[in-house]
Amino acid sequence: MKIADIDLGNRPVMLAPMEDVTDRSFRLICKEQGVSMVYTEFISADALIRDIPATVRKLAIDPEERPTAIQIYGKEVSPMVEAAKIAERARPDIIDINFGCPVKKVAGKGAGAGMLRNIPKMLEITRAVVDAVNTPVTVKTRLGWDHESKIIVDLAEQLQDCGISAITVHGRTRSQMYTGTADWEMIARVKENQRLKIPVIGNGDISTPESACEAFDRYGVDGVMVGRASIGAPWIFHDIKQAILGETVSPLPLADRFNLLRRQIRESVDRIDEYRGILHIRRHLAASPLFKGISHFRETRIRMLQASTLNELMNILGEIEILINRQAE
């Protein structure tokens, strides 16, 4: 699959853009585990053009993580164009426009998935951004605003006409948020549109190697994007890559998975500071499947998520690793 001149190989797997998740450290770890392309956390156009330091820092790209897409969102043409030009100076491989974020603070203000209620403005923004930069522009969006307005088949074609180089479709409406199941039949209908020539990337409920393979085999997408299933489990890309290559899936050894979490913790602390770095990483620890199914784990889990120092957290992880090994004997 190619996006413009960027060759991502056969059956590529992408790391979805996620706020407070896909920082540079996590992107690099996922790249090492086999992901084909990574996306930054989504970046507010308004905050970027106001030169907010925390927002500007999100533009930093490690050469080892490439290809990398910088994702921006906003609701007005001029700020989005200016933000795209600023993002381009960070030399991303792709600039992605977020028309899919469903959370109230974004969609409720008309940005993200909120644009699904104002298609003329969505197309105006897309066309203006494409015209303003030399970097390939892609779009990530949803099926529609709600069950009664699943417009994605026609919308994908309209966005293609604006000049985008690929589209990612999350198989839910904005009204669904992240509930229910993703509608991959609708994603397949986008791909089956003979007038659509750009790559179609499917997103939603890709949580196992089997679901990734099904997306390619049954629904015919050009690429798949993994989001929430990677939080606290970057090794999912190792497993998916093996499955896509037709190999027997051999999960990463337990010790290696724990070491990846330890690395995330250390790099989070190094990037921010001990207190805020640990706060940042708690989302990964809380979501990690590594801790599911452990007997009598509640008190230990609470201690892990309340740990306030690096040494304390590392010691607790050591205890948990020993506990899992004992229970497996």
Coordinates of C-alpha atoms in Angstrom, one line a residue:
M1 CA 0.0 0.0 0.0
K2 CA 1.2 3.5 -0.9
I3 CA 0.1 6.9 0.4
A4 CA 1.3 9.2 -2.2
D5 CA 5.0 8.1 -2.6
I6 CA 5.2 6.5 0.8
D7 CA 5.4 2.8 0.4
L8 CA 4.1 1.1 3.6
G9 CA 4.4 -2.5 2.2
N10 CA 1.7 -5.2 2.0
R11 CA -1.0 -5.1 4.6
P12 CA 0.3 -2.3 6.8
V13 CA -0.8 -1.8 10.4
M14 CA -0.9 1.8 11.8
L15 CA -0.8 3.1 15.4
A16 CA -3.9 5.4 15.9
P17 CA -3.5 8.9 17.1
M18 CA -4.5 9.0 20.8
E19 CA -4.4 12.0 23.2
D20 CA -2.0 11.4 26.1
V21 CA -1.0 8.0 24.7
T22 CA 0.9 8.3 21.4
D23 CA 3.8 10.3 22.6
R24 CA 7.2 10.0 21.0
S25 CA 8.4 7.2 23.3
F26 CA 5.3 5.0 22.8
R27 CA 5.4 5.6 19.0
L28 CA 9.0 4.4 18.9
I29 CA 8.3 1.3 21.0
C30 CA 5.3 0.4 18.7
K31 CA 7.5 0.9 15.7
E32 CA 10.1 -1.5 17.1
Q33 CA 7.3 -4.0 17.6
G34 CA 6.3 -4.0 14.0
V35 CA 3.8 -1.1 13.3
S36 CA 4.0 0.2 9.8
M37 CA 3.2 3.9 10.5
V38 CA 2.6 6.0 13.6
Y39 CA 0.5 9.1 14.3
T40 CA 1.2 11.8 16.8
E41 CA -1.3 12.7 19.5
F42 CA -4.0 14.9 17.8
I43 CA -3.0 18.6 17.9
S44 CA -5.3 21.5 18.2
A45 CA -4.8 24.0 15.4
D46 CA -5.7 26.9 17.6
A47 CA -3.2 25.9 20.3
L48 CA -0.5 25.3 17.7
I49 CA -0.8 28.7 16.1
R50 CA -0.8 30.3 19.6
D51 CA 2.5 28.6 20.1
I52 CA 1.4 26.8 23.3
P53 CA 4.6 25.0 24.5
A54 CA 2.9 21.7 25.4
T55 CA 1.3 21.6 21.9
V56 CA 4.4 22.5 20.0
R57 CA 6.3 19.7 21.8
K58 CA 3.9 17.2 20.2
L59 CA 5.5 18.0 16.8
A60 CA 8.8 16.4 17.7
I61 CA 9.5 13.3 15.6
D62 CA 12.3 10.7 16.2
P63 CA 13.9 9.6 12.9
E64 CA 13.6 6.0 14.1
E65 CA 9.8 6.1 14.3
R66 CA 9.2 7.1 10.7
P67 CA 7.0 7.2 8.7
T68 CA 5.1 9.5 11.0
A69 CA 1.8 11.4 10.5
I70 CA 1.1 14.6 12.4
Q71 CA -2.6 14.9 13.1
I72 CA -4.3 18.3 13.5
Y73 CA -7.9 19.3 14.2
G74 CA -9.9 22.5 14.2
K75 CA -13.2 23.9 12.9
E76 CA -12.1 27.0 10.9
V77 CA -10.3 27.2 7.6
S78 CA -7.6 29.8 8.3
P79 CA -6.3 28.3 11.6
M80 CA -6.2 24.8 10.0
V81 CA -4.2 26.1 7.1
E82 CA -1.8 27.9 9.3
A83 CA -1.5 24.9 11.6
A84 CA -0.8 22.6 8.7
K85 CA 2.0 24.9 7.5
I86 CA 3.5 24.9 11.0
A87 CA 3.2 21.1 11.2
E88 CA 4.9 20.8 7.8
R89 CA 8.0 22.5 9.2
A90 CA 8.4 19.6 11.5
R91 CA 8.9 17.5 8.4
P92 CA 6.3 14.8 9.0
D93 CA 5.7 12.2 6.3
I94 CA 2.0 12.9 6.3
I95 CA -0.4 15.5 7.7
D96 CA -3.6 13.9 8.8
I97 CA -6.8 15.8 9.5
N98 CA -8.9 14.6 12.4
F99 CA -12.6 14.6 11.5
G100 CA -13.4 11.7 13.9
C101 CA -12.7 12.6 17.5
P102 CA -16.1 12.1 19.3
V103 CA -15.4 13.6 22.7
K104 CA -17.5 16.5 23.8
K105 CA -14.7 19.1 24.2
V106 CA -13.8 18.6 20.5
A107 CA -16.9 17.4 18.6
G108 CA -19.2 19.5 20.7
K109 CA -17.3 22.6 19.5
G110 CA -17.6 21.6 15.9
A111 CA -14.2 20.1 15.4
G112 CA -13.3 16.4 15.0
A113 CA -16.4 14.4 14.5
G114 CA -18.4 17.6 14.9
M115 CA -17.5 18.3 11.3
L116 CA -19.8 15.4 10.2
R117 CA -22.6 17.9 10.9
N118 CA -21.1 20.5 8.5
I119 CA -19.9 18.7 5.4
P120 CA -19.4 21.8 3.3
K121 CA -17.0 23.2 5.9
M122 CA -15.2 19.9 6.2
L123 CA -14.6 19.8 2.5
E124 CA -13.5 23.5 2.5
I125 CA -11.0 22.8 5.2
T126 CA -9.7 19.7 3.5
R127 CA -9.3 21.4 0.2
A128 CA -7.5 24.4 1.7
V129 CA -5.1 22.3 3.7
V130 CA -4.2 20.1 0.7
D131 CA -3.6 23.3 -1.3
A132 CA -1.5 24.9 1.4
V133 CA 1.2 22.2 1.9
N134 CA 3.4 19.9 -0.2
T135 CA 3.2 17.1 2.3
P136 CA 0.6 14.4 1.6
V137 CA -2.7 15.0 3.4
T138 CA -4.9 12.3 4.7
V139 CA -8.2 12.2 6.7
K140 CA -9.5 10.2 9.6
T141 CA -13.2 10.2 10.2
R142 CA -16.3 8.1 11.1
L143 CA -19.3 6.6 9.4
G144 CA -21.4 9.7 10.1
W145 CA -22.9 11.7 13.0
D146 CA -25.5 9.1 14.0
H147 CA -27.3 6.0 12.8
E148 CA -29.6 8.0 10.5
S149 CA -26.7 9.7 8.7
K150 CA -24.1 7.1 7.8
I151 CA -22.7 9.1 4.9
I152 CA -19.2 7.7 4.7
V153 CA -19.4 6.1 1.2
D154 CA -20.2 9.4 -0.5
L155 CA -18.1 11.4 1.9
A156 CA -15.0 9.4 1.2
E157 CA -15.4 10.2 -2.5
Q158 CA -15.9 13.9 -1.8
L159 CA -12.8 14.0 0.3
Q160 CA -10.8 12.3 -2.4
D161 CA -12.0 15.0 -4.8
C162 CA -10.4 17.5 -2.3
G163 CA -7.0 15.9 -3.0
I164 CA -6.4 13.7 0.0
S165 CA -4.0 10.8 -0.4
A166 CA -5.8 8.2 1.9
I167 CA -8.7 7.9 4.3
T168 CA -9.0 6.2 7.6
V169 CA -12.6 5.1 8.6
H170 CA -13.5 4.3 12.2
G171 CA -16.5 2.0 11.9
R172 CA -18.7 3.9 14.3
T173 CA -20.8 7.0 14.3
R174 CA -20.1 9.9 16.5
S175 CA -23.2 9.1 18.6
Q176 CA -21.8 5.7 19.3
M177 CA -18.6 7.1 20.7
Y178 CA -16.7 3.9 21.5
T179 CA -19.7 1.8 22.4
G180 CA -21.2 -1.2 20.6
T181 CA -19.2 -2.8 17.8
A182 CA -17.5 -1.3 14.8
D183 CA -19.4 -1.7 11.5
W184 CA -16.9 -3.2 9.2
E185 CA -19.5 -3.9 6.5
M186 CA -19.8 -0.1 6.1
I187 CA -16.0 0.2 5.9
A188 CA -16.0 -2.5 3.2
R189 CA -18.6 -0.5 1.2
V190 CA -16.2 2.4 1.2
K191 CA -13.5 0.2 -0.2
E192 CA -15.8 -1.3 -2.8
N193 CA -16.7 2.1 -4.3
Q194 CA -15.2 1.8 -7.8
R195 CA -14.8 5.6 -8.0
L196 CA -12.6 5.6 -4.9
K197 CA -8.9 5.3 -5.9
I198 CA -7.1 6.3 -2.7
P199 CA -6.2 3.7 0.0
V200 CA -8.8 2.9 2.7
I201 CA -7.6 2.2 6.2
G202 CA -10.0 0.5 8.6
N203 CA -10.2 1.3 12.3
G204 CA -12.3 0.0 15.1
D205 CA -12.1 -3.1 17.4
I206 CA -8.8 -4.4 16.0
S207 CA -7.7 -6.0 19.2
T208 CA -6.2 -9.4 18.1
P209 CA -4.1 -10.8 15.3
E210 CA -7.2 -12.6 14.1
S211 CA -9.3 -9.4 13.8
A212 CA -6.5 -7.7 11.9
C213 CA -6.3 -10.5 9.4
E214 CA -10.1 -10.6 9.0
A215 CA -10.1 -6.9 8.2
F216 CA -7.8 -7.6 5.2
D217 CA -9.3 -11.0 4.2
R218 CA -13.0 -10.3 4.6
Y219 CA -13.4 -6.6 4.3
G220 CA -10.6 -5.9 1.8
V221 CA -9.1 -2.8 3.3
D222 CA -5.7 -1.6 2.3
G223 CA -4.5 -1.0 5.9
V224 CA -5.7 -1.4 9.5
M225 CA -5.3 1.0 12.4
V226 CA -5.0 -0.1 16.0
G227 CA -6.0 2.2 18.8
R228 CA -7.2 1.3 22.3
A229 CA -5.9 -2.3 22.1
S230 CA -2.3 -1.0 22.0
I231 CA -2.6 1.0 25.3
G232 CA -0.5 -0.8 27.8
A233 CA 0.2 -3.5 25.2
P234 CA 2.5 -2.2 22.4
W235 CA 3.5 -5.9 21.8
I236 CA 0.1 -6.3 20.0
F237 CA 2.0 -5.2 16.9
H238 CA 4.5 -8.0 17.3
D239 CA 1.7 -10.5 17.3
I240 CA -0.3 -8.9 14.4
K241 CA 2.8 -8.7 12.3
Q242 CA 3.4 -12.4 12.7
A243 CA -0.2 -13.3 11.8
I244 CA -0.2 -11.1 8.7
L245 CA 3.0 -12.7 7.5
G246 CA 1.3 -16.1 7.8
E247 CA 3.5 -17.2 10.7
T248 CA 2.4 -19.0 13.9
V249 CA 1.8 -16.3 16.4
S250 CA 4.3 -16.6 19.2
P251 CA 3.5 -14.0 21.9
L252 CA 6.3 -12.0 23.3
P253 CA 7.7 -13.6 26.4
L254 CA 6.3 -12.3 29.7
A255 CA 9.7 -10.9 30.8
D256 CA 9.9 -8.9 27.5
R257 CA 6.4 -7.5 28.0
F258 CA 7.2 -6.4 31.5
N259 CA 10.5 -4.8 30.3
L260 CA 8.5 -2.8 27.7
L261 CA 6.2 -1.4 30.4
R262 CA 9.3 -0.6 32.5
R263 CA 10.8 1.2 29.6
Q264 CA 7.6 3.2 29.0
I265 CA 7.7 4.3 32.7
R266 CA 11.3 5.3 32.7
E267 CA 11.0 7.2 29.5
S268 CA 7.8 9.0 30.7
V269 CA 9.6 10.1 33.8
D270 CA 12.7 11.2 31.9
R271 CA 10.5 13.2 29.4
I272 CA 8.5 15.0 32.0
D273 CA 9.4 14.5 35.7
E274 CA 8.8 11.7 38.2
Y275 CA 5.4 12.8 39.5
R276 CA 3.8 13.8 36.2
G277 CA 5.6 11.0 34.3
I278 CA 4.0 8.4 36.6
L279 CA 0.6 10.0 36.3
H280 CA 0.9 9.9 32.5
I281 CA 1.8 6.2 32.4
R282 CA -1.1 5.1 34.7
R283 CA -3.4 5.0 31.7
H284 CA -1.2 2.4 30.2
L285 CA -0.9 0.4 33.4
A286 CA -4.7 0.5 34.0
A287 CA -5.5 -0.7 30.5
S288 CA -2.8 -3.3 30.2
P289 CA -4.0 -6.9 29.5
L290 CA -0.9 -8.1 31.3
F291 CA -2.6 -7.8 34.6
K292 CA -5.9 -9.5 33.6
G293 CA -6.8 -12.8 35.2
I294 CA -4.4 -12.5 38.1
S295 CA -5.9 -14.1 41.3
H296 CA -6.4 -11.8 44.3
F297 CA -4.9 -8.9 42.4
R298 CA -7.2 -6.0 43.6
E299 CA -5.0 -4.7 46.4
T300 CA -1.9 -4.9 44.3
R301 CA -3.5 -3.2 41.4
I302 CA -4.6 -0.3 43.7
R303 CA -1.0 0.0 45.0
M304 CA 0.4 0.0 41.4
L305 CA -2.0 2.7 40.3
Q306 CA -1.3 4.8 43.4
A307 CA 2.4 4.5 43.4
S308 CA 4.0 8.0 43.4
T309 CA 7.7 7.2 43.0
L310 CA 9.7 5.4 40.3
N311 CA 11.3 3.0 42.8
E312 CA 8.0 2.1 44.3
L313 CA 6.3 1.5 41.0
M314 CA 9.2 -0.6 39.7
N315 CA 9.2 -2.7 42.9
I316 CA 5.5 -3.4 42.6
L317 CA 5.9 -4.5 38.9
G318 CA 8.6 -6.9 40.1
E319 CA 6.2 -8.4 42.6
I320 CA 3.5 -8.8 40.0
E321 CA 5.9 -10.5 37.5
I322 CA 6.9 -13.0 40.2
L323 CA 3.3 -13.5 41.1
I324 CA 2.3 -14.2 37.5
N325 CA 5.2 -16.7 37.1
R326 CA 4.2 -18.5 40.2
Q327 CA 0.6 -18.8 39.2
A328 CA 1.7 -20.2 35.8
E329 CA 3.7 -23.0 37.4

